[in-house]
Short mmCIF file of C-alpha atoms and ligand atoms in Angstrom, two decimals:
data_model
loop_
_atom_site.label_atom_id
_atom_site.label_comp_id
_atom_site.label_asym_id
_atom_site.label_seq_id
_atom_site.Cartn_x
_atom_site.Cartn_y
_atom_site.Cartn_z
CA MET A 1 -31.34 39.55 11.39
CA SER A 2 -33.91 39.77 14.18
CA ARG A 3 -37.59 40.48 13.61
CA LEU A 4 -39.35 42.97 15.87
CA PRO A 5 -43.07 42.65 16.63
CA LYS A 6 -45.14 45.28 14.83
CA PRO A 7 -47.41 47.24 17.18
CA PRO A 8 -51.04 47.68 16.04
CA GLY A 9 -51.75 50.74 13.90
CA VAL A 10 -48.23 51.06 12.44
CA ARG A 11 -48.66 51.95 8.76
CA TYR A 12 -45.38 50.37 7.57
CA ARG A 13 -46.37 47.12 5.85
CA GLY A 14 -42.96 45.45 5.62
CA ASP A 15 -41.12 43.49 8.28
CA LEU A 16 -39.42 45.37 11.10
CA ASP A 17 -36.03 43.71 10.78
CA ALA A 18 -33.05 44.68 12.90
CA ILE A 19 -29.48 43.51 13.47
CA SER A 20 -28.90 42.95 17.15
CA LEU A 21 -25.73 44.08 18.90
CA SER A 22 -25.38 40.46 20.04
CA SER A 23 -25.29 39.37 16.38
CA TRP A 24 -22.69 42.00 15.54
CA CYS A 25 -20.60 40.94 18.54
CA ASN A 26 -20.95 37.27 17.61
CA PHE A 27 -19.74 38.07 14.08
CA LEU A 28 -16.78 40.14 15.30
CA VAL A 29 -15.66 37.48 17.79
CA THR A 30 -16.21 34.48 15.48
CA TYR A 31 -14.37 36.05 12.54
CA GLY A 32 -11.47 37.44 14.56
CA CYS A 33 -12.49 41.10 14.16
CA TRP A 34 -12.86 42.01 17.86
CA HIS A 35 -9.68 44.09 17.58
CA VAL A 36 -11.68 46.65 15.51
CA LEU A 37 -13.53 47.61 18.70
CA THR A 38 -10.26 48.39 20.48
CA GLY A 39 -8.93 50.61 17.69
CA LEU A 40 -6.28 48.15 16.50
CA ALA A 41 -5.84 47.44 12.79
CA LYS A 42 -4.82 43.81 13.43
CA PRO A 43 -5.63 41.20 16.08
CA ASP A 44 -3.34 41.34 19.11
CA PRO A 45 -5.27 39.73 22.01
CA LEU A 46 -2.90 40.81 24.80
CA ARG A 47 -2.78 44.40 23.62
CA GLU A 48 -6.58 44.48 23.11
CA GLN A 49 -7.00 43.32 26.72
CA ALA A 50 -4.49 45.88 28.01
CA ILE A 51 -6.27 48.70 26.15
CA LEU A 52 -9.72 47.74 27.43
CA SER A 53 -8.47 47.30 31.01
CA GLU A 54 -6.90 50.75 30.87
CA PHE A 55 -10.10 52.25 29.44
CA TRP A 56 -12.16 50.89 32.33
CA ALA A 57 -9.61 51.92 34.96
CA ARG A 58 -9.80 55.51 33.69
CA TYR A 59 -13.56 55.42 33.27
CA ARG A 60 -13.98 54.21 36.86
CA THR A 61 -11.80 57.04 38.17
CA TRP A 62 -13.76 59.54 36.10
CA LYS A 63 -17.26 58.23 36.82
CA PRO A 64 -17.08 56.01 39.93
CA HIS A 65 -20.86 56.19 40.41
CA HIS A 66 -21.72 54.78 37.02
CA GLN A 67 -24.02 51.80 37.50
CA ILE A 68 -21.93 49.78 35.03
CA PHE A 69 -19.40 49.19 37.82
CA ARG A 70 -22.07 47.65 40.02
CA VAL A 71 -22.84 45.19 37.21
CA ILE A 72 -19.15 44.54 36.54
CA ASP A 73 -18.45 43.85 40.22
CA ALA A 74 -21.62 41.82 40.91
CA GLU A 75 -21.26 39.67 37.80
CA GLY A 76 -17.47 39.37 38.00
CA ILE A 77 -17.20 40.68 34.42
CA ASP A 78 -13.73 40.61 32.89
CA VAL A 79 -13.28 44.21 31.71
CA SER A 80 -10.37 43.26 29.45
CA ARG A 81 -12.98 41.77 27.12
CA LEU A 82 -15.67 44.42 27.62
CA ALA A 83 -15.95 46.99 24.80
CA PRO A 84 -17.38 50.45 25.67
CA PHE A 85 -20.07 51.55 23.20
CA VAL A 86 -22.28 54.48 22.28
CA LEU A 87 -25.77 54.31 20.74
CA HIS A 88 -26.49 56.89 18.03
CA GLY A 89 -29.77 57.75 16.36
CA ASP A 90 -30.79 60.31 13.77
CA GLU A 91 -33.08 60.83 10.83
CA GLY A 92 -31.82 61.14 7.27
CA ARG A 93 -33.84 61.90 4.16
CA GLY A 94 -35.53 58.80 2.80
CA TYR A 95 -38.09 58.01 0.10
CA LYS A 96 -40.00 61.12 -1.14
CA LYS A 97 -37.90 63.25 1.26
CA GLN A 98 -39.59 61.63 4.24
CA GLY A 99 -37.56 61.11 7.39
CA PHE A 100 -35.67 57.83 7.66
CA LEU A 101 -34.48 56.91 11.15
CA VAL A 102 -31.19 55.06 11.55
CA CYS A 103 -29.94 53.71 14.90
CA SER A 104 -26.40 52.41 15.09
CA PHE A 105 -23.70 51.54 17.61
CA HIS A 106 -20.01 52.29 17.73
CA SER A 107 -17.09 51.70 20.04
CA TYR A 108 -15.51 54.61 21.90
CA LEU A 109 -12.18 53.29 20.67
CA GLY A 110 -11.06 53.65 17.08
CA GLN A 111 -8.17 54.67 14.89
CA GLY A 112 -8.04 58.36 15.84
CA THR A 113 -8.78 61.62 14.05
CA GLU A 114 -6.75 62.76 11.04
CA LEU A 115 -5.28 65.68 13.00
CA ALA A 116 -4.29 63.54 16.01
CA ASN A 117 -2.73 60.91 13.76
CA SER A 118 -0.74 63.43 11.74
CA SER A 119 0.66 65.12 14.83
CA ARG A 120 1.31 61.91 16.77
CA LYS A 121 4.85 61.53 18.08
CA LYS A 122 4.41 58.55 20.39
CA ARG A 123 2.61 55.26 19.83
CA PRO A 124 1.81 53.97 23.30
CA TYR A 125 1.03 50.27 23.77
CA LYS A 126 -2.27 51.10 25.47
CA ALA A 127 -3.28 53.69 22.87
CA MET A 128 -6.88 54.87 23.15
CA ARG A 129 -7.83 56.84 20.11
CA LEU A 130 -11.09 58.45 19.02
CA ASN A 131 -13.22 56.51 16.55
CA TYR A 132 -13.15 58.82 13.50
CA VAL A 133 -10.95 57.78 10.58
CA GLY A 134 -11.59 54.93 8.18
CA SER A 135 -14.82 54.06 6.40
CA SER A 136 -17.81 54.30 8.72
CA TRP A 137 -18.92 50.88 7.38
CA SER A 138 -15.94 49.34 9.15
CA HIS A 139 -16.64 50.77 12.62
CA ARG A 140 -20.32 51.80 12.76
CA PHE A 141 -22.83 49.00 13.32
CA VAL A 142 -26.38 49.66 12.17
CA THR A 143 -29.00 48.07 14.39
CA ALA A 144 -32.43 49.38 13.34
CA THR A 145 -34.05 51.67 10.79
CA LEU A 146 -37.53 53.05 10.35
CA PRO A 147 -39.23 55.10 7.63
CA LYS A 148 -41.36 57.96 8.88
CA MET A 149 -44.96 56.87 8.71
CA PHE A 150 -48.26 57.14 10.47
CA LYS A 151 -48.06 55.85 14.08
CA ASP A 152 -44.32 55.37 13.78
CA GLU A 153 -44.00 56.39 17.43
CA ALA A 154 -45.21 52.92 18.51
CA ALA A 155 -42.68 51.27 16.20
CA PHE A 156 -39.96 53.58 17.51
CA GLN A 157 -40.71 52.54 21.10
CA GLU A 158 -40.53 48.91 19.96
CA ILE A 159 -37.06 49.63 18.54
CA LEU A 160 -35.89 51.24 21.81
CA THR A 161 -37.16 48.23 23.80
CA PHE A 162 -35.34 45.90 21.40
CA ILE A 163 -32.12 47.92 21.72
CA LYS A 164 -32.33 47.95 25.52
CA ASN A 165 -33.06 44.19 25.87
CA ASP A 166 -30.39 43.33 23.33
CA ALA A 167 -27.74 45.50 25.05
CA LEU A 168 -28.58 44.07 28.49
CA ASP A 169 -28.49 40.51 27.16
CA LEU A 170 -25.03 41.07 25.67
CA LEU A 171 -23.72 42.74 28.81
CA TYR A 172 -24.89 39.96 31.13
CA ASN A 173 -24.43 36.91 28.90
CA GLY A 174 -21.71 37.87 26.42
CA VAL A 175 -20.51 35.94 23.40
CA SER A 176 -17.94 33.13 23.74
CA ASP A 177 -15.05 32.38 21.40
CA SER A 178 -13.84 28.86 20.61
CA ASP A 179 -11.60 28.90 23.71
CA GLY A 180 -14.52 29.79 25.97
CA ASN A 181 -13.47 33.44 26.54
CA LYS A 182 -16.47 35.72 27.05
CA TYR A 183 -16.70 38.98 25.11
CA ARG A 184 -19.21 41.68 26.04
CA ILE A 185 -20.24 45.19 25.14
CA ALA A 186 -21.45 47.95 27.48
CA VAL A 187 -23.60 50.72 25.95
CA LEU A 188 -22.72 53.75 28.09
CA GLN A 189 -24.43 56.67 26.37
CA CYS A 190 -27.04 57.65 23.82
CA CYS A 191 -26.14 60.44 21.40
CA GLY A 192 -27.62 62.10 18.34
CA ASP A 193 -29.00 65.45 17.30
CA TRP A 194 -31.14 67.30 19.84
CA GLN A 195 -34.36 66.13 18.16
CA PHE A 196 -33.38 62.49 18.57
CA LEU A 197 -32.40 63.01 22.22
CA VAL A 198 -35.85 64.51 22.86
CA LYS A 199 -37.53 61.49 21.25
CA ALA A 200 -35.39 58.76 22.79
CA GLY A 201 -35.22 60.42 26.21
CA ASN A 202 -38.86 61.66 26.40
CA LEU A 203 -37.33 65.02 27.29
CA ALA A 204 -39.69 67.61 28.75
CA ARG A 205 -37.19 70.46 28.40
CA SER A 206 -35.37 71.13 25.13
CA PHE A 207 -34.72 73.67 22.37
CA SER A 208 -38.32 73.22 21.24
CA SER A 209 -39.66 74.75 24.47
CA VAL A 210 -37.67 77.99 24.04
CA GLU A 211 -40.77 80.02 23.05
CA LYS A 212 -43.24 78.19 25.29
CA ARG A 213 -45.06 79.83 28.21
CA PRO A 214 -44.87 79.18 31.11
CA ARG A 215 -41.13 78.89 30.72
CA ARG A 216 -40.42 75.18 30.93
CA GLY A 217 -36.70 75.51 30.35
CA ILE A 218 -34.63 74.50 27.35
CA CYS A 219 -32.14 72.03 28.79
CA HIS A 220 -32.48 68.54 30.26
CA TYR A 221 -29.24 68.99 32.24
CA CYS A 222 -30.38 72.10 34.14
CA HIS A 223 -33.15 74.67 34.61
CA ALA A 224 -31.79 77.18 32.08
CA GLY A 225 -34.58 79.00 30.28
CA GLN A 226 -36.97 78.86 33.24
CA LEU A 227 -38.19 82.07 34.89
CA HIS A 228 -35.25 84.13 36.25
CA ILE A 229 -32.77 81.50 34.98
CA PRO A 230 -31.65 82.87 31.59
CA PHE A 231 -29.94 80.35 29.33
CA GLU A 232 -28.21 83.33 27.70
CA ASP A 233 -26.04 83.84 30.80
CA PHE A 234 -22.59 82.43 30.00
CA SER A 235 -20.88 83.53 33.22
CA THR A 236 -19.50 80.89 35.58
CA ASN A 237 -21.83 82.06 38.37
CA ALA A 238 -24.95 82.01 36.17
CA ALA A 239 -28.15 80.96 37.94
CA TRP A 240 -28.48 77.75 35.90
CA VAL A 241 -25.08 76.43 37.04
CA ARG A 242 -26.50 75.61 40.48
CA THR A 243 -29.52 73.82 39.00
CA GLN A 244 -27.61 71.15 37.10
CA PHE A 245 -28.92 67.58 37.55
CA ALA A 246 -31.34 68.52 40.33
CA ARG A 247 -32.32 65.26 42.02
CA ASP A 248 -35.90 66.23 42.80
CA ASP A 249 -36.67 67.27 39.24
CA GLN A 250 -36.18 64.75 36.45
CA PRO A 251 -36.47 66.22 32.94
CA PHE A 252 -38.44 63.27 31.50
CA VAL A 253 -42.12 63.32 30.50
CA THR A 254 -42.11 59.59 31.24
CA ARG A 255 -39.17 57.44 32.24
CA PRO A 256 -37.24 56.55 29.05
CA THR A 257 -36.87 52.84 28.24
CA LEU A 258 -33.15 53.27 27.64
CA LEU A 259 -32.62 54.21 31.30
CA ASP A 260 -32.94 50.50 32.10
CA LEU A 261 -29.35 50.39 30.82
CA PRO A 262 -26.67 51.11 33.43
CA HIS A 263 -26.10 54.87 33.64
CA GLU A 264 -24.59 57.45 35.96
CA GLU A 265 -26.22 57.33 39.37
CA GLY A 266 -27.80 60.72 40.07
CA TYR A 267 -27.13 61.97 36.53
CA ALA A 268 -29.74 60.06 34.53
CA ALA A 269 -30.32 63.08 32.25
CA ARG A 270 -26.71 62.90 31.09
CA PHE A 271 -27.28 59.45 29.54
CA PHE A 272 -28.72 61.44 26.63
CA THR A 273 -25.57 63.33 25.88
CA PHE A 274 -25.19 66.60 23.98
CA ASP A 275 -22.59 66.84 21.24
CA LEU A 276 -20.09 69.53 20.39
CA TRP A 277 -20.47 69.22 16.63
CA HIS A 278 -24.16 70.14 16.63
CA CYS A 279 -23.83 72.84 19.26
CA TRP A 280 -20.69 74.53 17.90
CA HIS A 281 -20.15 73.67 14.20
CA LEU A 282 -23.88 73.72 13.41
CA GLY A 283 -24.91 76.05 16.24
CA LEU A 284 -23.04 78.79 18.04
CA GLY A 285 -20.25 78.77 15.43
CA LYS A 286 -22.74 79.73 12.71
CA ALA A 287 -24.27 82.49 14.85
CA PHE A 288 -20.82 83.86 15.74
CA LEU A 289 -19.53 83.79 12.16
CA GLY A 290 -22.76 85.34 10.88
CA SER A 291 -22.15 88.44 12.99
CA VAL A 292 -18.41 88.60 12.35
CA LEU A 293 -18.84 88.29 8.58
CA ALA A 294 -21.58 90.95 8.68
CA LEU A 295 -19.19 93.35 10.48
CA MET A 296 -16.32 92.43 8.16
CA SER A 297 -18.47 93.17 5.11
CA GLU A 298 -19.05 96.69 6.44
CA ARG A 299 -15.33 97.38 6.17
CA MET A 300 -15.21 96.37 2.51
CA PRO A 301 -15.30 98.93 -0.32
CA GLY A 302 -18.62 99.17 -2.19
CA GLY A 303 -21.70 101.37 -2.29
CA ASN A 304 -24.16 98.63 -1.32
CA ILE A 305 -24.29 95.43 0.72
CA ASP A 306 -24.04 93.12 -2.31
CA LEU A 307 -20.92 94.86 -3.61
CA ARG A 308 -19.29 94.81 -0.19
CA PHE A 309 -20.03 91.09 0.15
CA SER A 310 -18.71 90.42 -3.32
CA ASN A 311 -15.39 92.00 -2.26
CA LEU A 312 -15.36 89.96 0.96
CA SER A 313 -16.14 86.84 -1.04
CA ASP A 314 -13.20 87.48 -3.39
CA LYS A 315 -10.90 87.82 -0.39
CA PHE A 316 -12.22 84.57 1.10
CA LEU A 317 -11.86 82.56 -2.11
CA SER A 318 -8.35 83.82 -2.87
CA TRP A 319 -7.31 83.09 0.74
CA ALA A 320 -8.68 79.52 0.40
CA GLU A 321 -6.83 79.02 -2.87
CA GLU A 322 -3.55 80.33 -1.52
CA ALA A 323 -3.83 78.41 1.75
CA LYS A 324 -4.87 75.27 -0.23
CA ILE A 325 -7.99 74.92 1.90
CA THR A 326 -11.26 73.59 0.46
CA PRO A 327 -13.76 76.48 0.89
CA TYR A 328 -16.82 74.13 1.04
CA ILE A 329 -19.01 77.02 -0.14
CA GLY A 330 -19.02 78.81 -3.48
CA GLY A 331 -18.54 82.26 -1.96
CA LEU A 332 -19.96 84.71 0.55
CA SER A 333 -23.09 86.80 0.18
CA LYS A 334 -25.69 88.31 2.48
CA GLU A 335 -27.68 85.11 1.90
CA THR A 336 -24.77 83.04 3.34
CA ILE A 337 -25.48 84.66 6.69
CA GLN A 338 -29.25 85.14 6.23
CA TRP A 339 -28.94 88.91 6.50
CA PRO A 340 -31.55 90.57 4.27
CA ASP A 341 -31.37 93.82 6.27
CA LYS A 342 -29.86 95.25 9.45
CA LYS A 343 -32.97 94.49 11.47
CA SER A 344 -32.33 90.74 11.10
CA TYR A 345 -29.81 88.87 13.23
CA PRO A 346 -27.23 87.31 10.92
CA ASN A 347 -26.72 83.56 11.26
CA GLY A 348 -24.77 81.13 9.07
CA HIS A 349 -26.90 79.45 6.42
CA TRP A 350 -24.68 76.46 5.66
CA ASN A 351 -25.27 72.88 6.75
CA LYS A 352 -21.76 71.45 6.68
CA GLY A 353 -19.68 71.56 9.87
CA HIS A 354 -16.54 71.90 7.69
CA THR A 355 -17.78 75.29 6.48
CA THR A 356 -17.71 76.60 10.05
CA THR A 357 -14.15 75.33 10.55
CA THR A 358 -12.93 76.89 7.30
CA LEU A 359 -14.64 80.26 7.89
CA MET A 360 -13.19 80.42 11.43
CA LYS A 361 -9.71 80.08 9.97
CA PHE A 362 -10.43 82.75 7.36
CA VAL A 363 -11.81 85.16 9.96
CA VAL A 364 -8.72 84.74 12.17
CA TRP A 365 -6.37 85.19 9.21
CA TYR A 366 -8.19 88.28 7.97
CA LEU A 367 -8.74 90.05 11.29
CA GLN A 368 -5.15 89.48 12.41
CA ARG A 369 -4.07 91.63 9.46
CA GLU A 370 -6.48 94.48 10.15
CA ASP A 371 -6.07 97.51 12.40
CA LEU A 372 -9.00 96.97 14.76
CA ARG A 373 -8.25 99.72 17.28
CA ASP A 374 -11.36 101.65 16.20
CA ASP A 375 -13.58 98.57 16.25
CA PRO A 376 -14.14 97.02 19.70
CA LEU A 377 -16.62 94.43 18.39
CA LEU A 378 -14.26 93.05 15.77
CA SER A 379 -11.25 93.12 18.09
CA LYS A 380 -13.22 91.08 20.65
CA SER A 381 -14.43 88.83 17.83
CA LEU A 382 -10.83 88.18 16.85
CA GLU A 383 -9.91 87.13 20.36
CA ALA A 384 -13.07 84.99 20.56
CA ALA A 385 -12.26 83.31 17.23
CA VAL A 386 -8.64 82.65 18.21
CA VAL A 387 -9.44 81.04 21.58
CA MET A 388 -12.18 78.84 20.11
CA ASP A 389 -10.00 77.84 17.16
CA GLU A 390 -7.24 76.86 19.61
CA ALA A 391 -9.65 74.94 21.86
CA LEU A 392 -11.04 72.95 18.93
CA HIS A 393 -7.57 72.36 17.50
CA THR A 394 -6.49 70.82 20.81
CA LEU A 395 -9.57 68.57 20.93
CA TYR A 396 -9.15 67.35 17.34
CA SER A 397 -5.44 66.72 17.79
CA SER A 398 -6.06 64.75 21.01
CA ASP A 399 -7.05 61.15 21.59
CA LEU A 400 -9.97 59.69 23.53
CA TRP A 401 -8.83 60.91 26.97
CA LEU A 402 -7.70 64.40 27.90
CA ASP A 403 -5.30 65.00 30.77
CA LYS A 404 -6.73 67.22 33.48
CA ASN A 405 -4.55 70.19 32.55
CA VAL A 406 -5.34 69.95 28.85
CA ALA A 407 -9.06 69.65 29.62
CA ARG A 408 -9.00 72.67 31.90
CA GLU A 409 -7.14 74.77 29.34
CA VAL A 410 -9.58 73.84 26.56
CA GLY A 411 -12.49 74.49 28.94
CA GLN A 412 -11.13 77.92 29.89
CA LYS A 413 -10.67 78.87 26.24
CA GLY A 414 -14.22 77.78 25.41
CA LEU A 415 -15.57 79.76 28.37
CA ARG A 416 -13.52 82.79 27.33
CA HIS A 417 -15.14 82.61 23.89
CA LEU A 418 -18.58 82.52 25.53
CA ALA A 419 -17.77 85.41 27.88
CA LEU A 420 -16.64 87.55 24.92
CA TYR A 421 -19.74 86.54 22.98
CA GLN A 422 -21.94 87.65 25.87
CA GLN A 423 -20.12 91.01 26.05
CA MET A 424 -20.47 91.55 22.30
CA ALA A 425 -24.17 90.64 22.43
CA ALA A 426 -24.72 93.13 25.26
CA THR A 427 -22.81 95.91 23.46
CA SER A 428 -24.80 95.30 20.28
CA PHE A 429 -28.09 95.20 22.18
CA HIS A 430 -27.40 98.54 23.88
CA ALA A 431 -26.38 100.06 20.52
CA LYS A 432 -29.67 98.71 19.09
CA THR A 433 -27.93 96.60 16.45
CA ALA A 434 -29.09 93.07 15.69
CA LEU A 435 -25.88 91.09 16.11
CA TYR A 436 -24.65 88.07 18.12
CA VAL A 437 -27.94 86.23 18.48
CA PHE A 438 -28.57 83.87 21.42
CA MET A 439 -29.71 80.35 20.66
CA PRO A 440 -30.28 77.30 22.90
CA LYS A 441 -27.32 75.52 21.26
CA SER A 442 -24.96 78.15 22.70
CA HIS A 443 -26.04 77.04 26.16
CA VAL A 444 -25.05 73.47 25.29
CA CYS A 445 -21.53 74.69 24.39
CA ASN A 446 -21.49 76.26 27.84
CA HIS A 447 -22.15 72.88 29.53
CA ILE A 448 -19.44 71.15 27.51
CA PHE A 449 -16.72 73.74 28.19
CA LEU A 450 -17.70 74.21 31.83
CA GLU A 451 -17.34 70.47 32.48
CA LEU A 452 -13.86 70.52 30.94
CA ALA A 453 -12.83 73.66 32.85
CA GLU A 454 -13.94 72.11 36.15
CA CYS A 455 -12.27 68.73 35.56
CA GLN A 456 -11.17 67.30 38.92
CA THR A 457 -10.05 63.83 37.83
CA GLU A 458 -6.73 62.88 36.27
CA TYR A 459 -8.43 62.19 32.92
CA ILE A 460 -11.69 63.18 31.27
CA LEU A 461 -13.26 61.86 28.07
CA ASN A 462 -12.66 64.09 25.05
CA PRO A 463 -16.09 65.60 24.19
CA LEU A 464 -15.41 64.61 20.59
CA ALA A 465 -16.15 61.03 21.72
CA HIS A 466 -19.84 62.01 21.61
CA SER A 467 -19.61 64.23 18.53
CA VAL A 468 -21.68 62.73 15.77
CA GLN A 469 -20.23 63.78 12.39
CA VAL A 470 -19.10 60.22 11.53
CA ASP A 471 -22.47 58.79 12.60
CA GLU A 472 -24.32 61.34 10.50
CA ASP A 473 -22.26 60.24 7.53
CA MET A 474 -23.54 56.71 8.19
CA VAL A 475 -27.14 57.95 8.45
CA GLY A 476 -26.68 59.72 5.10
CA ARG A 477 -25.45 56.51 3.47
CA CYS A 478 -28.33 54.43 4.82
CA SER A 479 -30.88 57.07 3.80
CA ARG A 480 -29.47 57.14 0.26
CA VAL A 481 -29.88 53.36 0.09
CA SER A 482 -33.43 53.68 1.41
CA ARG A 483 -34.34 55.91 -1.55
CA ARG A 484 -33.20 53.29 -4.03
CA VAL A 485 -34.99 50.18 -2.75
CA SER A 486 -38.63 49.19 -2.73
CA PRO A 487 -40.49 51.19 -0.05
CA LEU A 488 -42.54 48.06 0.74
CA GLN A 489 -39.59 46.29 2.37
CA VAL A 490 -37.27 49.26 2.88
CA VAL A 491 -36.18 48.23 6.41
CA LYS A 492 -35.12 44.73 5.38
CA ARG A 493 -33.45 45.92 2.13
CA VAL A 494 -31.46 48.66 3.89
CA MET A 495 -30.27 46.14 6.49
CA GLN A 496 -29.19 43.73 3.76
CA ARG A 497 -27.30 46.48 1.91
CA CYS A 498 -25.64 47.52 5.20
CA LEU A 499 -24.43 43.98 5.77
CA ARG A 500 -23.08 43.79 2.24
CA ALA A 501 -21.28 47.14 2.56
CA THR A 502 -19.86 46.18 5.98
CA PHE A 503 -18.56 42.90 4.54
CA ALA A 504 -16.92 44.68 1.59
CA HIS A 505 -15.25 47.23 3.85
CA HIS A 506 -14.04 44.60 6.30
CA VAL A 507 -12.40 42.83 3.36
CA LYS A 508 -10.93 46.11 2.09
CA CYS A 509 -9.46 46.88 5.52
CA GLY A 510 -7.96 43.39 5.66
CA TYR A 511 -10.12 42.35 8.63
CA LEU A 512 -11.80 39.56 6.63
CA ASN A 513 -10.80 37.42 3.65
CA ALA A 514 -12.89 37.77 0.49
CA LEU A 515 -15.25 34.88 -0.21
ZN1 ZN S 601 -28.33 73.39 30.81
#
C-alpha cells in the first residue's frame, strides 16, 4: 500500500492509502498471474506474448497518432509484455449514503462476454476477448478510494496525480521477473459515468450545461448544444459533426492532470471516453422505451391508465415467464415510465441496465404480433427497436475487436435507430404530444454509432471495451464494504478488504495457491 500526502483542509482524518498499479503489476508478475491481463485462464508465456503483440499491431493501425507509440518506439518497449489498460472511476453509496469514490484499473483483454462465449465456434490462438465474465475481484484492480467530505476536491486531485505518476513510472520502468524480462502496463483511456469524466477531465462542456445560458454546449467531443448547433440533430450531416475535436477549442476548464499520460494526438478530449452502457441502457434506451410503453398501454383494454397498464404488465410478466427471462422489475405501471399525465414526457424509471435489455426484447416480441398499419409511431418504434436490438446483440456476441464490415453494419443500425427516433420526436412534437424526449445522453449514442459507421481501418475496438457495467459492480462492492468499516480509517480498511477479496478470488480461479 502507498500513502498519499493529505492536502491542507481535507476533512478526512484517516490515512489516504492507495494500491499503486506498479504494486499490482509486481504482484501479478511475481506470482505468475500476468496471464490474467491477457485473458488467458492459465500461464502460457508464448501465447500471452503473441496476443499482446497482435493487440498492439491492431491498435497502431487503428490509432497511429496515439502518443503511446512515440514512447514505445523511443524507449524500445517490448509490446509483447505491455498490457493495455483502462482507468475507471465512479462514486458508490458509502457511509450515511454519502458518495464513496472508487478508482480502479482493468485490462482491455479478458475472458469475453457470456453471449460471445456461448456463440463462439472458433478458438483462435491470438484470441482477444472483452473483459467481462468472471468475478470482478479477479480482473479489476482497485487503486484509490475516497469518502465524500469537505474539501475532498484537493484530495481527489492528489489521487489523480498519484495515478498519473504511478502509471508513467510503470510504463517507463516496468517490473522485472526472475529472468530479467520487463513487464509494463499502458493506461490508454479514462472511463466512468459522465459525472466522473467531468471531474477527472475538468470538462467545461457536459450534460450539466444543457440548461445554461449562454449555450456552452453539452459535449466535450464537439460543439453540440451551442447556439445553432442542436445536439438533438441525429442526421449524418448535423452541424455538430463538423465541430468534432476542434483543435483551436479544447473543452477543458484547466488542463487535466491525466493528460500527462500518452493519449491520441489531436484528440485529447477523447481520452475521457463515453460509454455505451450509460448512454443507451441507462439513457436513450430508457427514454425510447418510456414512449413505446406509453403508446402500447394506450392499446390495452381498460377505462383508465392504471387499468391499461395493469393489462400491459400482465402481458409482460407472462411473456417473461414463458420465455424464461428474468424480468428484473416487478411489473409495469405509469410510475415505471414516470408518466403521471400526458403533459409529461415518459422516461424509464429503472436503474438497472438489464431492465432496458429485457424490455427491448418484450417490446419487439409484442409489436411484431400486432397490426400496426394504423399506428405510424408504433410501427416506426418497432423498426427502431429491432435495429437497436440487433446492433447490441452483435456487439455483445463479439470480442474486443470488430472487423470493419461488422462495425459499419452495427453503426448503420444504431444510426437508423436514431434517425427513426428523430422522426418520431418530430411527429409527436407537431401533434403536440409529449413523447420521445431528447436528452444529452442520446447525443453520446450518436457519437458512438457514427464512429462505427465511418470505420476506415481493418479493425476497430468494440465500444463495449469502454462500457462500465463490470466496473460499476466493483464500485458497488467497495461501497458496501465502506459502510461496514470504521469511517475513521475507511480508505485503509476498504483497501485491505479489497486485497483479501482479490486473494480469495485468485485462489478460487486457480491463479494462486491457498496459503
Ligand atoms: Zn458531441
